[in-house]
Coordinates of C-alpha atoms in Angstrom, one line a residue:
M1 CA 18.3 14.4 -17.2
N2 CA 16.2 16.8 -19.4
A3 CA 13.2 15.3 -17.7
V4 CA 14.7 15.9 -14.3
V5 CA 15.3 19.4 -15.2
S6 CA 11.8 19.9 -16.4
Y7 CA 10.5 18.3 -12.9
I8 CA 12.4 20.7 -11.0
K9 CA 11.5 23.7 -13.2
D10 CA 7.7 23.1 -13.2
V11 CA 7.9 22.4 -9.2
K12 CA 9.9 25.8 -8.9
N13 CA 7.2 27.6 -10.8
S14 CA 4.3 25.9 -9.1
S15 CA 2.3 27.9 -6.5
K16 CA 3.1 28.0 -2.9
N17 CA 0.3 25.6 -1.9
A18 CA 1.6 23.1 -4.2
K19 CA 5.3 23.2 -2.7
L20 CA 3.9 23.2 1.1
F21 CA 1.7 20.2 0.2
I22 CA 4.7 18.2 -1.1
L23 CA 6.7 19.2 2.0
T24 CA 3.7 17.9 4.2
N25 CA 2.9 14.8 2.4
V26 CA 6.8 13.7 2.6
L27 CA 6.8 14.4 6.3
F28 CA 3.7 12.1 6.6
A29 CA 5.5 9.9 4.5
I30 CA 8.2 9.3 7.2
L31 CA 5.4 8.6 9.6
M32 CA 3.8 6.0 7.4
G33 CA 7.1 4.0 7.0
A34 CA 7.9 3.8 10.5
T35 CA 4.5 2.4 10.8
W36 CA 4.8 -0.2 8.1
T37 CA 8.5 -1.0 9.5
G38 CA 8.0 -1.0 13.3
L39 CA 4.4 -0.8 14.5
G40 CA 3.8 -4.4 13.8
I41 CA 6.8 -5.4 15.6
V42 CA 5.7 -3.1 18.8
I43 CA 2.1 -4.9 18.7
E44 CA 3.2 -8.3 18.3
K45 CA 6.0 -8.0 21.2
T46 CA 3.4 -6.3 23.4
F47 CA 0.4 -8.4 23.0
N48 CA 0.5 -11.6 20.6
P49 CA 0.1 -12.3 16.7
K50 CA -3.8 -12.7 17.1
V51 CA -3.8 -9.1 18.6
L52 CA -1.3 -7.7 15.9
G53 CA -3.7 -9.5 13.3
T54 CA -6.9 -8.0 14.4
A55 CA -5.3 -4.4 15.0
F56 CA -3.9 -4.4 11.2
A57 CA -7.5 -5.7 10.1
M58 CA -8.9 -2.4 12.1
H59 CA -6.4 -0.1 10.4
T60 CA -7.3 -1.4 7.0
L61 CA -11.1 -1.1 7.6
G62 CA -10.5 2.4 8.7
M63 CA -8.8 3.4 5.6
A64 CA -11.3 1.7 3.3
V65 CA -14.2 3.6 4.7
S66 CA -12.2 6.9 4.8
A67 CA -12.8 8.1 1.2
V68 CA -16.5 9.5 1.9
P69 CA -15.9 11.3 5.2
V70 CA -12.6 12.7 4.2
G71 CA -14.2 14.0 0.6
R72 CA -17.1 15.4 2.4
G73 CA -15.1 16.7 5.2
A74 CA -12.7 18.6 2.6
N75 CA -15.5 20.1 0.5
K76 CA -17.4 21.3 3.6
F77 CA -14.9 22.8 5.6
G78 CA -11.8 23.1 3.4
Y79 CA -8.6 21.1 3.0
K80 CA -6.6 22.8 5.7
P81 CA -8.5 21.6 8.6
V82 CA -8.9 18.1 7.2
L83 CA -5.3 17.7 6.5
M84 CA -4.4 19.4 9.7
A85 CA -6.8 16.6 11.5
G86 CA -5.4 13.8 9.5
T87 CA -1.9 14.7 10.4
V88 CA -2.4 15.3 14.4
V89 CA -4.5 12.3 14.4
G90 CA -2.3 10.2 12.5
A91 CA 0.8 11.1 14.9
A92 CA -1.2 10.7 17.9
C93 CA -2.5 7.3 16.9
L94 CA 1.0 6.1 16.3
V95 CA 2.5 7.3 19.7
L96 CA -0.4 5.7 21.5
N97 CA 0.2 2.4 20.1
G98 CA 3.3 2.3 22.2
F99 CA 1.3 3.0 25.5
I100 CA -2.0 1.3 25.1
P101 CA -2.3 -1.8 27.7
N102 CA -6.0 -2.5 26.6
V103 CA -6.7 -4.7 23.4
L104 CA -10.0 -3.1 22.6
L105 CA -8.7 0.4 22.7
L106 CA -5.8 -0.6 20.8
Y107 CA -8.3 -1.8 17.8
V108 CA -10.3 1.5 18.1
I109 CA -7.2 3.7 18.1
N110 CA -5.8 1.3 14.9
F111 CA -9.2 2.3 13.0
I112 CA -8.8 5.8 13.8
F113 CA -5.3 5.6 12.4
G114 CA -6.5 4.0 9.3
L115 CA -9.1 6.8 8.9
S116 CA -6.2 9.6 9.2
Q117 CA -4.2 7.6 6.8
G118 CA -7.2 8.0 4.5
V119 CA -6.7 11.8 4.6
Y120 CA -3.3 11.4 2.6
E121 CA -5.0 8.8 0.2
V122 CA -7.7 10.8 -0.6
L123 CA -6.7 14.2 -0.7
P124 CA -3.2 14.5 -2.4
A125 CA -4.4 14.5 -6.1
P126 CA -7.1 16.7 -5.9
C127 CA -5.1 19.2 -3.7
I128 CA -2.4 19.4 -6.3
N129 CA -4.6 19.5 -9.0
A130 CA -6.4 22.6 -7.5
N131 CA -3.1 24.3 -7.0
T132 CA -1.3 23.8 -10.4
N133 CA -1.9 24.4 -13.7
E134 CA -2.2 21.9 -16.7
K135 CA 1.5 22.4 -17.6
E136 CA 3.0 22.0 -14.1
R137 CA 0.4 19.4 -12.8
S138 CA 2.0 15.9 -14.1
S139 CA 5.8 17.0 -12.9
V140 CA 4.3 18.1 -9.4
M141 CA 2.5 14.9 -9.3
A142 CA 5.6 13.0 -10.1
V143 CA 7.8 14.7 -7.7
M144 CA 5.4 14.4 -4.9
F145 CA 5.0 10.7 -5.2
G146 CA 8.4 10.3 -6.0
L147 CA 9.5 12.1 -2.9
Y148 CA 7.0 10.4 -0.7
W149 CA 8.6 7.1 -1.4
L150 CA 12.0 7.9 -1.2
A151 CA 11.2 9.3 2.3
V152 CA 9.7 5.8 3.0
V153 CA 12.7 4.2 1.7
I154 CA 14.9 6.3 4.0
I155 CA 13.1 5.9 7.1
T156 CA 12.7 2.2 6.5
K157 CA 16.5 1.5 5.6
T158 CA 17.6 3.4 8.6
S159 CA 15.1 1.7 11.1
G160 CA 17.9 -1.0 12.1
N161 CA 20.4 2.0 12.7
F162 CA 18.0 3.7 14.9
I163 CA 17.4 0.5 16.9
S164 CA 21.0 -0.4 17.3
I165 CA 21.4 3.2 18.9
F166 CA 18.8 3.2 21.2
Q167 CA 19.8 -0.1 22.7
A168 CA 23.5 0.5 22.6
K169 CA 23.6 4.3 23.9
M170 CA 20.2 4.1 26.0
G171 CA 20.5 0.5 27.3
V172 CA 16.7 -0.3 26.5
S173 CA 15.1 -3.4 25.3
E174 CA 14.6 -4.1 21.7
L175 CA 10.7 -3.4 22.2
V176 CA 11.3 -0.1 23.8
A177 CA 13.9 0.8 20.9
Y178 CA 11.3 0.1 18.4
K179 CA 8.8 2.4 20.2
Y180 CA 11.3 5.3 20.2
Y181 CA 11.6 4.8 16.8
T182 CA 8.1 5.0 15.8
F183 CA 7.8 7.9 18.5
I184 CA 10.6 9.9 16.4
A185 CA 8.7 9.1 13.2
A186 CA 5.3 10.3 14.6
G187 CA 7.1 13.6 15.6
V188 CA 8.5 14.2 12.2
G189 CA 4.9 13.5 10.7
L190 CA 3.4 15.9 13.3
L191 CA 5.9 18.8 11.7
G192 CA 3.6 18.8 8.6
I193 CA 1.0 21.0 10.5
F194 CA 3.6 24.0 9.9
P195 CA 3.2 23.9 6.2
I196 CA -0.5 23.0 6.2
M197 CA -1.0 26.2 8.4
A198 CA 1.2 28.2 5.9
M199 CA -1.3 27.3 3.1
D200 CA -3.7 29.2 1.5
E201 CA -7.1 27.6 1.6
V202 CA -8.4 26.2 -1.6
D203 CA -11.6 28.1 -3.0
K204 CA -14.8 26.3 -2.5
D205 CA -15.4 25.8 -6.3
E206 CA -11.9 24.1 -6.8
R207 CA -12.8 21.7 -3.9
L208 CA -13.8 17.9 -4.3
N209 CA -17.6 17.8 -5.5
V210 CA -18.7 14.9 -3.2
E211 CA -22.6 14.8 -3.3
K212 CA -24.8 13.0 -0.8
K213 CA -24.8 9.2 -1.6
E214 CA -28.4 8.0 -1.7
S215 CA -27.8 4.6 -2.8
T216 CA -26.6 1.5 -0.5
L217 CA -23.6 -0.5 -1.5
L218 CA -25.8 -3.3 -2.5
Q219 CA -27.8 -1.1 -4.7
D220 CA -24.8 0.2 -6.3
L221 CA -23.8 -3.3 -6.8
K222 CA -27.2 -4.4 -8.3
V223 CA -26.5 -1.6 -10.7
V224 CA -23.1 -2.6 -12.1
A225 CA -23.6 -6.4 -11.6
N226 CA -23.0 -8.5 -14.6
K227 CA -21.0 -11.6 -15.0
E228 CA -17.7 -10.0 -16.0
V229 CA -17.8 -7.7 -13.0
M230 CA -18.7 -10.5 -10.2
L231 CA -16.0 -12.7 -11.5
Y232 CA -13.6 -10.0 -11.2
L233 CA -14.8 -9.4 -7.7
V234 CA -14.0 -12.9 -7.0
Y235 CA -10.5 -12.3 -8.7
M236 CA -9.9 -9.2 -6.5
G237 CA -11.3 -11.1 -3.4
L238 CA -8.6 -13.9 -3.9
I239 CA -5.9 -11.5 -4.3
G240 CA -7.0 -9.5 -1.4
L241 CA -7.4 -12.3 0.9
G242 CA -3.9 -13.7 -0.2
A243 CA -2.1 -10.6 0.3
G244 CA -3.6 -9.6 3.7
L245 CA -2.2 -13.0 5.1
F246 CA 1.5 -11.9 4.6
C247 CA 2.0 -8.3 3.2
P248 CA 1.3 -6.4 6.6
F249 CA 3.7 -8.7 8.3
F250 CA 6.9 -8.8 6.3
A251 CA 8.8 -7.1 9.3
N252 CA 7.5 -9.6 11.6
F253 CA 8.2 -12.7 9.4
F254 CA 12.0 -11.3 8.9
K255 CA 12.3 -10.3 12.6
N256 CA 11.0 -13.3 14.3
G257 CA 10.6 -16.1 11.9
L258 CA 14.0 -15.5 10.1
N259 CA 15.8 -14.1 13.3
L260 CA 17.1 -11.4 11.2
D261 CA 18.7 -8.4 13.0
P262 CA 16.7 -5.1 12.8
T263 CA 19.3 -3.3 10.5
V264 CA 19.1 -6.4 8.1
V265 CA 15.4 -6.3 8.5
G266 CA 15.3 -2.6 7.5
N267 CA 17.6 -2.8 4.4
I268 CA 15.5 -5.7 3.0
L269 CA 12.1 -4.0 3.6
S270 CA 13.6 -0.8 1.8
V271 CA 14.0 -2.4 -1.5
Q272 CA 10.5 -3.1 -2.1
Y273 CA 9.9 0.6 -2.7
F274 CA 12.4 0.8 -5.3
A275 CA 10.9 -2.4 -7.0
M276 CA 7.4 -0.6 -6.8
V277 CA 8.7 2.6 -8.8
I278 CA 10.5 0.6 -11.1
G279 CA 7.5 -2.1 -11.9
M280 CA 5.1 1.0 -12.3
F281 CA 7.3 2.6 -14.8
I282 CA 7.8 -0.9 -16.9
C283 CA 4.1 -1.5 -16.7
P284 CA 2.9 0.7 -19.6
L285 CA 5.7 -0.9 -21.9
L286 CA 4.3 -4.5 -21.1
V287 CA 0.8 -3.6 -21.6
K288 CA 1.5 -2.4 -24.9
R289 CA 3.4 -5.6 -26.0
L290 CA 1.3 -8.2 -23.9
G291 CA -2.0 -6.7 -23.5
S292 CA -3.5 -5.7 -19.9
V293 CA -4.9 -8.9 -19.0
V294 CA -1.9 -10.8 -19.8
T295 CA 0.4 -8.4 -18.0
L296 CA -1.6 -8.5 -14.8
G297 CA -2.1 -12.3 -14.8
A298 CA 1.4 -12.8 -15.7
A299 CA 2.7 -10.4 -13.2
S300 CA 0.7 -12.4 -10.3
L301 CA 1.7 -15.7 -11.1
A302 CA 5.2 -15.0 -11.8
S303 CA 5.6 -13.5 -8.0
V304 CA 4.4 -16.6 -6.6
P305 CA 7.8 -18.7 -6.8
F306 CA 9.4 -15.6 -5.3
M307 CA 7.0 -15.8 -2.6
L308 CA 8.2 -19.4 -2.0
I309 CA 11.8 -18.6 -2.0
I310 CA 11.2 -16.0 0.4
V311 CA 9.6 -18.3 2.9
N312 CA 12.3 -20.8 2.3
S313 CA 15.2 -18.5 2.2
D314 CA 16.7 -19.9 5.5
Q315 CA 17.6 -23.2 3.3
F316 CA 20.2 -21.1 1.5
G317 CA 22.5 -21.1 4.3
S318 CA 25.2 -18.3 4.0
A319 CA 23.5 -16.8 0.8
M320 CA 20.1 -16.2 2.7
I321 CA 20.4 -12.6 2.9
P322 CA 21.2 -11.9 -0.8
V323 CA 18.6 -14.7 -1.8
L324 CA 16.0 -13.1 0.5
T325 CA 16.7 -9.6 -0.7
A326 CA 16.5 -10.4 -4.5
A327 CA 13.5 -12.6 -4.4
F328 CA 11.6 -10.0 -1.9
F329 CA 12.5 -7.3 -4.7
M330 CA 11.3 -9.5 -7.5
R331 CA 8.0 -10.0 -5.6
S332 CA 7.2 -6.5 -4.9
G333 CA 8.0 -5.3 -8.4
L334 CA 6.0 -8.0 -10.0
M335 CA 2.9 -7.8 -7.7
N336 CA 3.1 -3.9 -7.9
L337 CA 3.8 -3.7 -11.4
A338 CA 0.3 -4.0 -12.9
M339 CA -1.5 -2.2 -10.0
P340 CA -2.8 0.4 -12.3
V341 CA -4.2 -2.4 -14.6
M342 CA -5.8 -4.1 -11.6
Y343 CA -7.9 -1.0 -11.0
S344 CA -8.5 0.4 -14.3
L345 CA -9.5 -3.0 -16.3
P346 CA -12.6 -3.4 -14.6
L347 CA -14.1 -0.1 -15.7
E348 CA -14.3 -1.5 -19.2
F349 CA -16.9 -4.2 -18.0
V350 CA -19.5 -1.3 -17.6
E351 CA -20.8 1.6 -19.1
K352 CA -19.1 5.4 -18.3
E353 CA -22.0 6.4 -15.8
K354 CA -21.5 3.2 -13.7
R355 CA -17.9 3.4 -13.4
A356 CA -17.7 5.7 -10.4
P357 CA -19.7 3.2 -8.1
L358 CA -17.9 0.1 -9.9
A359 CA -14.7 1.9 -8.7
G360 CA -16.1 2.3 -5.1
I361 CA -17.2 -1.1 -4.8
I362 CA -14.0 -2.6 -5.9
S363 CA -11.7 -0.5 -3.7
L364 CA -14.0 -1.2 -0.7
F365 CA -14.1 -5.2 -1.6
S366 CA -10.6 -5.3 -1.9
S367 CA -9.7 -3.6 1.5
G368 CA -12.4 -5.6 3.1
T369 CA -10.8 -8.9 2.1
R370 CA -7.4 -7.6 3.0
A371 CA -8.7 -6.8 6.4
L372 CA -10.5 -10.2 7.1
S373 CA -7.5 -12.3 5.8
S374 CA -5.3 -9.9 8.4
F375 CA -7.7 -10.8 11.0
I376 CA -7.1 -14.6 10.1
A377 CA -3.4 -14.4 9.8
G378 CA -3.2 -13.1 13.3
Y379 CA -4.4 -16.6 14.4
I380 CA -2.2 -18.5 11.8
M381 CA 0.8 -16.6 13.2
A382 CA 0.3 -18.2 16.7
I383 CA 0.8 -21.7 15.1
P384 CA 4.1 -23.1 16.5
A385 CA 6.7 -24.2 14.5
F386 CA 6.9 -28.0 12.9
N387 CA 8.6 -29.8 10.2
V388 CA 7.4 -31.4 7.0
G389 CA 10.5 -33.4 5.7
K390 CA 13.3 -30.9 5.7
Y391 CA 11.0 -27.8 5.5
L392 CA 10.2 -25.9 8.6
L393 CA 6.5 -24.6 8.7
D394 CA 5.2 -22.1 11.6
G395 CA 2.8 -19.4 11.6
Y396 CA 4.7 -17.0 9.6
R397 CA 5.2 -19.3 6.9
I398 CA 1.9 -21.0 6.2
P399 CA 0.2 -17.5 5.2
Y400 CA 2.7 -17.5 2.1
Y401 CA 1.9 -21.0 0.7
V402 CA -1.7 -20.3 1.2
A403 CA -1.4 -17.0 -0.4
G404 CA 0.4 -18.8 -3.5
I405 CA -2.7 -20.8 -4.2
L406 CA -4.8 -18.0 -3.9
Y407 CA -3.0 -16.2 -6.2
T408 CA -2.8 -19.0 -8.9
I409 CA -6.7 -19.8 -8.5
A410 CA -7.3 -15.8 -9.1
T411 CA -4.9 -15.8 -12.0
I412 CA -6.7 -19.0 -13.8
I413 CA -10.1 -17.1 -13.3
L414 CA -8.8 -13.8 -14.9
L415 CA -7.2 -15.4 -17.7
K416 CA -9.9 -17.8 -18.7
T417 CA -12.4 -15.1 -18.3
Y418 CA -11.0 -11.8 -19.8
V419 CA -8.2 -12.6 -22.4
K420 CA -10.3 -13.3 -25.3
K421 CA -12.4 -10.1 -25.2
Y422 CA -10.1 -7.5 -23.1
N423 CA -6.5 -8.2 -23.9
K424 CA -5.7 -5.4 -26.5
I425 CA -2.3 -5.1 -27.6
N426 CA -0.7 -2.1 -29.2
K427 CA -1.0 -2.6 -33.2
D428 CA 2.0 -0.7 -33.9
V429 CA 3.9 -2.9 -31.4
K430 CA 2.5 -6.0 -32.6
Q431 CA 3.6 -5.1 -36.3
E432 CA 7.1 -4.2 -35.1
S433 CA 7.6 -7.6 -33.4
E434 CA 6.0 -9.5 -36.6
M435 CA 8.3 -7.7 -38.7
A436 CA 11.3 -8.4 -36.6
A437 CA 10.2 -12.1 -36.5

């Protein structure tokens, strides 16, 4: 309780800019929550699974390449115009997805949409950093991200209610109802322009310092390359390939693969965000007791059985919904639990001056493999249903099995390569455990 009071006090005492940014970030979270919940269903019902996979791949690519142009734009023009552009373009792209009849134009729009999302991936931390003092900063960051995910939970959980209301009161089809849902979320996200307009521009000295990049990706890779780095890229590539096969399409599988009602889909999808927050709080405790490598590997491996339960949840009869919800909660919590470790661990493989280019390579590599597998998933999802014994397989289910295999191979590589050298356990915790034993 004291921590909550401290958070509220620090946010209350923070600058006008910090409060306004928290507000615009929350409004954009509503836009993104509807994107993750409804956009995939809109695209698949309008076109087909192949188009959906490619559209999401383009979105991921746009987000992957956004970091440098967003950083440079914020440094050159200021935070306000870049935030304004990201907000307006993001809202426009979400709405346009409901009207575009042309596939190629759809891909272009979703690439641009990914760029706009990148604005809210890159700028939150530096924007808060520039508008808070050291005492307030951690509290403001915690409140900002906490409210962001709370907004995502609310818009996701209420998605089915929106769909039901639109169908019952307006007599529209399910596809049109999902479009209306995304349009409303886009309109709420667009309201973020008003707090942005009320902000004071950040002094140039406080902006992102993005120097012109002289080296290419291959040159950066050559600089940081060693055996440990290259094997970690293989690990990240396998995880990325696996995740891209099914993670962007949860709503599609629940809706079309399991034939769940939109209200049930929204309720189940919302639990993953609670799982993510809980997992990230638990992560530091596990790292102290188990070490970073074991925590990362164990979390990845432990998620696989829950993936298999998710994909076979209809085998549980009347218990399907609670089993699916529990398994989805556990999978989401486990895979997101060690996310901070996943991106910080490889920085130990190189000298300090090489960490920045390595972080960029890992981020781009992860996004690139996710985009590739999302593209492939579009074709897999088009596979018609067939039975293997008593188990039903179709294009929605196959990616879960493939991803489980990829996760297992990736974890074996991780544990065999890095445990001995990099799995550092907190000595105090280790001594306490030995004394207790």
